[in-house]
Amino acid sequence: MSLPGLQKGWIKIRWKCRLRVAWKLTYGSSPGRTFYTHISDQYAPFHNKVVNVGVRDSTYVLDGLLYHESDLRIEEHYTDTAGFTDHVFALMHLLGFRFAPRIRDLGDTKLYTPKGEAAYDALKPMIGGTLNIKHVRAHWDEILRLATSIKQGTVTASLMLRKLGSYPRQNGLAVALRELGRIERTLFILGWLQSVELRRRVHAGLNKGEARNALARAVFFNRLGEIRDSSFEQQRYRASGLNLVTAAVVLWNTVYLERAAHALRSNGHAVDETLLQYLSPLGWEHINLTGDYLWRSSAKIGAGKFRPLRPLQSA
């Protein structure tokens, strides 16, 4: 089972060309783009997309889950507040994913019920309205056709989410999908309030994404941490290259953490297996990111061989 977190990093862009970029005031006056990267619970990136910073994150959440080319079987997905809308909740359910966003200001997020607030006295302060179940039923065939088209790749999820967000409020399909999303969001919030394990799992998953984001920022130091490529294609290559380097760091650390644990056991030291799951392969203090890069053939390590571990320090 893959429980992917989500890593998003804002990158400054400098160029002289005709490309227009939207950006938010929170990013400053310089134009920028977002490297929107999905990562698994094993820290491996499995999808990457370059997007404008002015677009809500939720627009691209499903693209990574549906159109990645890895062999991961994704079951549950975590995002922060910017990664969810009611439309996303609905499509996640229809496409077979468990959606678990960490919603900011949860106390201000309203629940929706099929019978109105009078039937749920204990939840009355939290109820925001009554669900229009009849409207969902009336447009059910359209909803299924939309989900099938997205699943088969006839249309991308991000394109449809942009269209749904721009439709007038009275559009039948958009309203029906919103109502379905409200059902899913209400069920999720009730589960979130009752399950400590769910909250712990989501926090841990998002922390992995933030830690990987820090590693990506450390790796991305060339050209003062700015992308100066004028074309979108070249920017996409930069994003893929950053993914490759961070994945290489994760792989290196994973291999040597395993060898270090084995060396401790071989020397008679007790290794608590329950603690190994909390080790992270995202550290880079031991990696020389800005020094000389040596490519001499004599410095290469043969296939199947490893660098020696540091000697154990006596207590």
XYZ file of N, CA and C in Angstrom, residues 292-300:
27
model
N 33.886 20.080 -4.703
C 34.362 19.577 -5.989
C 33.690 18.247 -6.311
N 33.375 18.071 -7.573
C 32.791 16.810 -8.037
C 33.883 16.047 -8.792
N 34.271 14.895 -8.267
C 35.353 14.116 -8.845
C 34.780 12.994 -9.703
N 35.244 12.922 -10.957
C 34.735 11.907 -11.881
C 35.835 10.958 -12.332
N 36.954 10.908 -11.568
C 38.052 10.024 -11.955
C 37.601 8.571 -11.882
N 38.041 7.786 -12.848
C 37.668 6.367 -12.865
C 38.237 5.639 -11.656
N 39.392 6.111 -11.144
C 40.004 5.447 -9.992
C 39.183 5.651 -8.716
N 38.333 6.687 -8.720
C 37.528 6.966 -7.530
C 36.204 6.219 -7.533
N 35.920 5.537 -8.626
C 34.641 4.832 -8.721
C 34.644 3.578 -7.852
